[in-house]
XYZ file of N, CA, C and O in Angstrom:
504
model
N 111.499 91.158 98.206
C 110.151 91.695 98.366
C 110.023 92.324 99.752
O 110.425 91.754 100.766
N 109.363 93.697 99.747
C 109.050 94.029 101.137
C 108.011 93.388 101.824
O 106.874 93.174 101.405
N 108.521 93.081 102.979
C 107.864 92.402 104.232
C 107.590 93.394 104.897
O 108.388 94.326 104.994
N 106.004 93.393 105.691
C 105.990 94.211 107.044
C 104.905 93.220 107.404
O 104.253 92.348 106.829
N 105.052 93.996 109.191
C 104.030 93.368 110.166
C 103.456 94.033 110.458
O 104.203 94.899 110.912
N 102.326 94.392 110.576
C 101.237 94.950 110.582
C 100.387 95.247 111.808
O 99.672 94.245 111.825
N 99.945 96.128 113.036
C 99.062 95.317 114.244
C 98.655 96.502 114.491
O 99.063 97.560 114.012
N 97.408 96.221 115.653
C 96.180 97.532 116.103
C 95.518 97.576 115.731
O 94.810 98.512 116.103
N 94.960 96.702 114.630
C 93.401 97.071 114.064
C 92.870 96.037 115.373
O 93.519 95.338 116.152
N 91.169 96.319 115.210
C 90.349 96.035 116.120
C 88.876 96.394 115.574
O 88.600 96.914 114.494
N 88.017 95.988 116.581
C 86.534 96.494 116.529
C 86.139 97.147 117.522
O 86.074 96.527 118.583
N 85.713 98.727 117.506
C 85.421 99.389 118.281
C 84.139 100.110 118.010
O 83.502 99.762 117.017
N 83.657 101.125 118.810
C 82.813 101.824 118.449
C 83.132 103.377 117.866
O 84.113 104.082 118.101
N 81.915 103.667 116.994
C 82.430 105.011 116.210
C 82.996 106.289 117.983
O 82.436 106.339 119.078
N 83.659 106.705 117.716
C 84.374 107.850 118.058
C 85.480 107.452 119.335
O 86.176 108.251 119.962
N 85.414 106.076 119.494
C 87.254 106.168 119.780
C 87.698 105.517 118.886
O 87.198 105.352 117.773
N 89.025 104.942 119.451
C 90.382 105.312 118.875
C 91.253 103.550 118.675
O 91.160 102.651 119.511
N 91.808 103.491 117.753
C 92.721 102.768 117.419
C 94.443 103.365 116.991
O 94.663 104.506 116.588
N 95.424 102.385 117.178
C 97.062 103.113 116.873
C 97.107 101.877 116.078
O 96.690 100.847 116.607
N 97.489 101.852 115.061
C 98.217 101.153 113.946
C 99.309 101.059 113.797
O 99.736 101.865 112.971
N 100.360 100.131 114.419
C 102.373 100.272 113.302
C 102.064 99.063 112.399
O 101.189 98.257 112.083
N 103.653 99.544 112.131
C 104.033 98.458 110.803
C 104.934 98.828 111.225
O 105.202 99.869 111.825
N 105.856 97.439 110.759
C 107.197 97.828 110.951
C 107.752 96.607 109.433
O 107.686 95.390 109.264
N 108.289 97.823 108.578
C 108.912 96.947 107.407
C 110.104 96.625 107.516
O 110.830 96.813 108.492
N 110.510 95.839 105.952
C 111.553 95.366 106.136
C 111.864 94.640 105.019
O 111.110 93.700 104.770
N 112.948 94.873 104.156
C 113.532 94.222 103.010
C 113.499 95.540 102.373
O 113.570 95.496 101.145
N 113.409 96.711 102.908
C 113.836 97.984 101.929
C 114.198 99.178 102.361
O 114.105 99.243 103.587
N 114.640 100.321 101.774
C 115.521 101.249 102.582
C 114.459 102.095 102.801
O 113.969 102.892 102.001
N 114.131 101.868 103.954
C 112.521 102.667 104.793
C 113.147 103.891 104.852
O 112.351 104.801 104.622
N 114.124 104.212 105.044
C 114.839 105.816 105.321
C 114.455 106.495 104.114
O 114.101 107.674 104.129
N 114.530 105.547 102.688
C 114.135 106.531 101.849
C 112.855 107.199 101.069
O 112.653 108.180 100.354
N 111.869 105.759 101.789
C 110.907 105.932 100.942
C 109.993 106.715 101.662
O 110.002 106.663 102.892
N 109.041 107.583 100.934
C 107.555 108.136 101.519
C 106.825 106.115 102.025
O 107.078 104.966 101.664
N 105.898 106.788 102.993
C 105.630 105.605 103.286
C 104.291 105.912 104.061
O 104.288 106.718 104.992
N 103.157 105.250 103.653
C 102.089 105.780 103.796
C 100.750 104.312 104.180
O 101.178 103.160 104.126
N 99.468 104.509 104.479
C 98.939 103.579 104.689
C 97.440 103.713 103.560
O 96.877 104.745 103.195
N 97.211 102.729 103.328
C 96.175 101.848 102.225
C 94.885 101.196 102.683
O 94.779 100.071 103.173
N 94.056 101.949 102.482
C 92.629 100.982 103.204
C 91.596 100.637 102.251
O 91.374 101.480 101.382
N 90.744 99.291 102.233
C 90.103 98.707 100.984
C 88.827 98.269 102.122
O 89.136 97.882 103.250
N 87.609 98.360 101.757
C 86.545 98.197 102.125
C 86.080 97.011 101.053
O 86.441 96.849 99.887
N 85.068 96.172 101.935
C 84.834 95.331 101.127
C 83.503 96.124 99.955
O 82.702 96.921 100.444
N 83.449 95.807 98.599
C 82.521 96.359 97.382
C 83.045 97.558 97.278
O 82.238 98.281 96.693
N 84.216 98.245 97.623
C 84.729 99.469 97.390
C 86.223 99.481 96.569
O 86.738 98.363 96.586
N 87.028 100.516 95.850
C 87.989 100.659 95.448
C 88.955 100.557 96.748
O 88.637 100.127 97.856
N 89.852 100.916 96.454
C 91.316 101.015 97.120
C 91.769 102.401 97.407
O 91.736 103.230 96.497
N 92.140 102.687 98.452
C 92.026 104.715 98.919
C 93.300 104.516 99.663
O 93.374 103.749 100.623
N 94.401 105.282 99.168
C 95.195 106.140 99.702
C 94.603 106.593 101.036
O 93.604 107.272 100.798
N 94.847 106.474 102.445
C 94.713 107.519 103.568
C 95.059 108.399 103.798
O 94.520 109.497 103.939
N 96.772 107.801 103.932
C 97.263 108.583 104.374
C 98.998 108.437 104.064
O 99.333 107.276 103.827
N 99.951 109.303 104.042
C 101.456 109.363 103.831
C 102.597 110.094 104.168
O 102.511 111.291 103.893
N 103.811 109.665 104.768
C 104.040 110.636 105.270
C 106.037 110.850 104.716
O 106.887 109.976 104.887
N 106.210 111.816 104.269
C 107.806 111.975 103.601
C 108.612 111.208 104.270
O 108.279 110.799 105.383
N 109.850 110.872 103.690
C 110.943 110.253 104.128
C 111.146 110.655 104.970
O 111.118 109.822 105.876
N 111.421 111.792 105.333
C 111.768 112.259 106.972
C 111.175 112.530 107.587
O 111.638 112.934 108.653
N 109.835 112.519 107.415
C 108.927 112.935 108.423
C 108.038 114.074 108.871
O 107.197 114.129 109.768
N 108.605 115.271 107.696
C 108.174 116.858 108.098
C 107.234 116.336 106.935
O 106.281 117.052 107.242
N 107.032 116.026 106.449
C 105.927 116.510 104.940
C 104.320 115.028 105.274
O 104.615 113.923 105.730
N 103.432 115.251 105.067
C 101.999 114.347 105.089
C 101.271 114.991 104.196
O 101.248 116.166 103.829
N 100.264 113.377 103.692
C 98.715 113.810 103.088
C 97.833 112.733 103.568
O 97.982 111.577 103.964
N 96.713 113.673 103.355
C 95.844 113.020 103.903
C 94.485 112.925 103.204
O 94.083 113.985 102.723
N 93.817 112.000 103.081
C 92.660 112.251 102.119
C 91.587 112.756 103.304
O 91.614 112.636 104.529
N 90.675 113.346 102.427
C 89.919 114.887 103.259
C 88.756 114.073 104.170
O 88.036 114.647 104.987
N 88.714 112.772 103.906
C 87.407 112.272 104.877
C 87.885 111.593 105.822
O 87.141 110.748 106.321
N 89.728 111.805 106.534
C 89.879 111.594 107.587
C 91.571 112.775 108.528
O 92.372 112.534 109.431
N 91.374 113.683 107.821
C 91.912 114.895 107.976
C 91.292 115.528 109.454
O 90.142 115.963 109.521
N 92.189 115.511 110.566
C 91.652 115.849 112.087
C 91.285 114.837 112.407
O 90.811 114.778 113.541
N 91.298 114.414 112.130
C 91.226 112.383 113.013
C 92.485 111.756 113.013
O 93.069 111.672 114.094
N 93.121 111.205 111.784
C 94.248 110.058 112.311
C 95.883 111.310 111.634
O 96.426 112.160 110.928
N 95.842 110.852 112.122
C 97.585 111.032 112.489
C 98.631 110.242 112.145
O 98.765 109.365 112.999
N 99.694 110.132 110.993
C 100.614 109.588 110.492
C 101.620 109.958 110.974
O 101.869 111.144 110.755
N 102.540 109.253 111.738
C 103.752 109.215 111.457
C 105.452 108.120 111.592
O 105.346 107.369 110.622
N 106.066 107.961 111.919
C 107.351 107.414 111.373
C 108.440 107.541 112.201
O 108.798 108.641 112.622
N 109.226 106.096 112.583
C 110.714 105.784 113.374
C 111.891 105.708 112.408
O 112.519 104.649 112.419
N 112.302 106.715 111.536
C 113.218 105.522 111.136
C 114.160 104.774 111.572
O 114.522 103.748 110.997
N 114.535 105.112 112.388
C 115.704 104.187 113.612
C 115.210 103.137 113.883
O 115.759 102.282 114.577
N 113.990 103.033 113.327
C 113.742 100.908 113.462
C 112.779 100.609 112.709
O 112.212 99.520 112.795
N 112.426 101.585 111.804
C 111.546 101.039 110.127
C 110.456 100.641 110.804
O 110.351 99.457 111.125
N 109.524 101.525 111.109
C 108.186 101.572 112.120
C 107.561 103.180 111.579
O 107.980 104.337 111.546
N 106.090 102.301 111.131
C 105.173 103.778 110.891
C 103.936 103.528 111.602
O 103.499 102.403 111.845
N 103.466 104.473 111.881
C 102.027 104.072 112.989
C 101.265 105.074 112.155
O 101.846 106.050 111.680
N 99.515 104.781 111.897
C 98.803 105.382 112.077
C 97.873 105.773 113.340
O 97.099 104.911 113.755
N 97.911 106.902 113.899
C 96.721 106.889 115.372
C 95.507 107.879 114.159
O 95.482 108.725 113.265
N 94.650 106.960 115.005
C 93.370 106.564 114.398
C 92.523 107.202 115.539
O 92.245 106.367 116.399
N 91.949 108.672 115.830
C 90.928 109.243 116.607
C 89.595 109.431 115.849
O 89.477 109.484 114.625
N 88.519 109.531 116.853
C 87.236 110.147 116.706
C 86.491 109.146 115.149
O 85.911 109.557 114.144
N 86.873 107.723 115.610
C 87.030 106.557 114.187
C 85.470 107.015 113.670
O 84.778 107.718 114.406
N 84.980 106.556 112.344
C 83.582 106.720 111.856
C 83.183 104.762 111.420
O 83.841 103.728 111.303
N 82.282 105.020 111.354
C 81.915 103.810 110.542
C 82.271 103.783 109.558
O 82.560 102.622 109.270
N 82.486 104.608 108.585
C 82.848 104.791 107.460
C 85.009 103.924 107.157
O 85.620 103.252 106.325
N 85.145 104.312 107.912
C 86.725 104.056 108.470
C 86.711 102.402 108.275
O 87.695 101.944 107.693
N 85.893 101.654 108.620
C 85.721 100.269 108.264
C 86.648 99.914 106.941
O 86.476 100.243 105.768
N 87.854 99.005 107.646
C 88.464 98.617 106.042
C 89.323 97.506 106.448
O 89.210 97.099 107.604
N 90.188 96.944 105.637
C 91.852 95.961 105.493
C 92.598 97.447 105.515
O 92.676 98.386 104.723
N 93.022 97.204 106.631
C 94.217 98.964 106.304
C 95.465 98.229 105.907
O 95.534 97.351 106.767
N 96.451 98.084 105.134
C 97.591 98.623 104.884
C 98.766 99.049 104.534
O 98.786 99.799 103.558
N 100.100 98.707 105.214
C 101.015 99.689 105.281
C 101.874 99.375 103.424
O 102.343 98.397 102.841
N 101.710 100.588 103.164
C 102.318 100.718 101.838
C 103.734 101.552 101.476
O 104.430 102.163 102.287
N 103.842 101.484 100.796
C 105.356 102.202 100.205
C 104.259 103.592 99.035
O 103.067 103.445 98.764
N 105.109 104.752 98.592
C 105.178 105.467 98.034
C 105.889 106.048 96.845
O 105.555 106.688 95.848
N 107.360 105.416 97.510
C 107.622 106.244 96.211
C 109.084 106.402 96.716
O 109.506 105.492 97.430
N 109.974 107.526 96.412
C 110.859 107.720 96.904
C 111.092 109.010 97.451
O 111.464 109.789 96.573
N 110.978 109.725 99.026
C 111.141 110.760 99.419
C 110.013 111.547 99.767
O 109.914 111.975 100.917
N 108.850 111.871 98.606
C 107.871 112.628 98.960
C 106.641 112.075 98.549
O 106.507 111.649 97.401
N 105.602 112.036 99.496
C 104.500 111.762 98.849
C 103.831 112.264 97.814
O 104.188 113.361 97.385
N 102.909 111.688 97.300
C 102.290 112.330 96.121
C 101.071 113.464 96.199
O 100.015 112.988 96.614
N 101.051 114.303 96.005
C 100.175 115.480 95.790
C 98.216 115.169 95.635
O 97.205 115.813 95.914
N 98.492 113.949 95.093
C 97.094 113.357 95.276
C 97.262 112.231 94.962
O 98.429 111.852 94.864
N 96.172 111.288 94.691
C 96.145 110.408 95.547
C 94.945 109.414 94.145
O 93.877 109.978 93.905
N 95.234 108.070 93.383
C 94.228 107.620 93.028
C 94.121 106.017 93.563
O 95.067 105.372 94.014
N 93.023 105.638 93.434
C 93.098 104.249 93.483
C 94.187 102.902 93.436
O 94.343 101.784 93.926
N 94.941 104.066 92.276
C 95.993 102.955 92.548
C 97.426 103.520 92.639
O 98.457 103.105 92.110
N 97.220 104.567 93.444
C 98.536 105.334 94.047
C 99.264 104.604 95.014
O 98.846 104.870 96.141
N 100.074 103.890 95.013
C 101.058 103.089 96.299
C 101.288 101.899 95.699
O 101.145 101.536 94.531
N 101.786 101.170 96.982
C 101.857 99.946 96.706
C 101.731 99.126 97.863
O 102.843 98.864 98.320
N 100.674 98.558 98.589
C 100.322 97.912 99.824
C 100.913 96.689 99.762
O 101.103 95.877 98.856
N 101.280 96.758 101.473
C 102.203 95.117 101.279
C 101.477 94.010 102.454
O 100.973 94.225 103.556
N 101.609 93.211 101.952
C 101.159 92.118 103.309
C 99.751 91.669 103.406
O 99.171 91.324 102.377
N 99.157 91.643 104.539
C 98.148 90.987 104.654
C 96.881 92.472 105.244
O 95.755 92.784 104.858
N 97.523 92.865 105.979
C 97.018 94.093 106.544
C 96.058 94.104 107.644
O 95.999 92.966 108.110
N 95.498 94.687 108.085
C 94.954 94.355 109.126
C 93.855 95.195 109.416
O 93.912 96.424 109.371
N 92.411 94.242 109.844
C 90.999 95.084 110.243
C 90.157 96.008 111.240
O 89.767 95.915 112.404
N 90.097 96.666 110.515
C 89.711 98.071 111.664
C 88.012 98.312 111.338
O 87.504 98.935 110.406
N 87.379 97.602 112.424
C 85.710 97.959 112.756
C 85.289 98.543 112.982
O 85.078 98.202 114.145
N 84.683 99.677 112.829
C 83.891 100.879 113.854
C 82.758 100.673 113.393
O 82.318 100.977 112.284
N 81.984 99.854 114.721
C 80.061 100.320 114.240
C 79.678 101.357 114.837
O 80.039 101.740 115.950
N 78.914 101.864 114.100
C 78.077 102.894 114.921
C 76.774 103.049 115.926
O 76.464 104.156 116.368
């Protein structure tokens, strides 16, 4: 089973900033798209964000597109989200999920991925 560790969430105020890694482990991170997962409490489950096996290719869902920033080590199986200009809305359990193999997916539903772990909380009041 994939393991990751998860850290950087926090409680801040709307319009700075949080950095998110993960760093997995029990799978070949080189190959997979690998992306992050955020769940609000009374809400579905949302795809954020993902970024290709190597690193040139991302998506992003459109209500945090120019804010956070995905990307990826593979030389030590580490993905970070940086998290700018946060909203209240951003409030969730973020995370770090698997994809798929190679490329992310073109869009994105509820139950697109596969989130691992415990994940970790990211506050923004406004």
């Amino acid at each position: 089973q994939v393991q990751v560790k998860v850290s950087g969430g926090g409680s801040v105020q709307a319009g700075e900033s949080l950095k998110l890694s993960c760093i997995a482990s029990r799978l070949n991170f080189a190959e997979n798209a690998m992306g992050w997962i955020r769940q609000a409490p009374g809400k579905e489950r949302q795809g954020v964000a993902c970024v290709g096996s190597t690193g040139d290719a991302s998506y992003y869902v459109d209500s945090v597109k120019g804010r956070l920033t995905i990307s990826r080590h593979n030389s030590n199986n580490t993905l970070f989200l940086e998290m700018n200009r946060l909203e209240a809305d951003d409030t969730a359990t973020y995370y770090c999920a698997t994809f798929g193999p190679r490329r992310c997916p073109t869009t994105m539903t509820s139950q697109t991925g596969n989130p691992w772990g415990q994940g970790t909380q990211v506050t923004v009041s406004s």
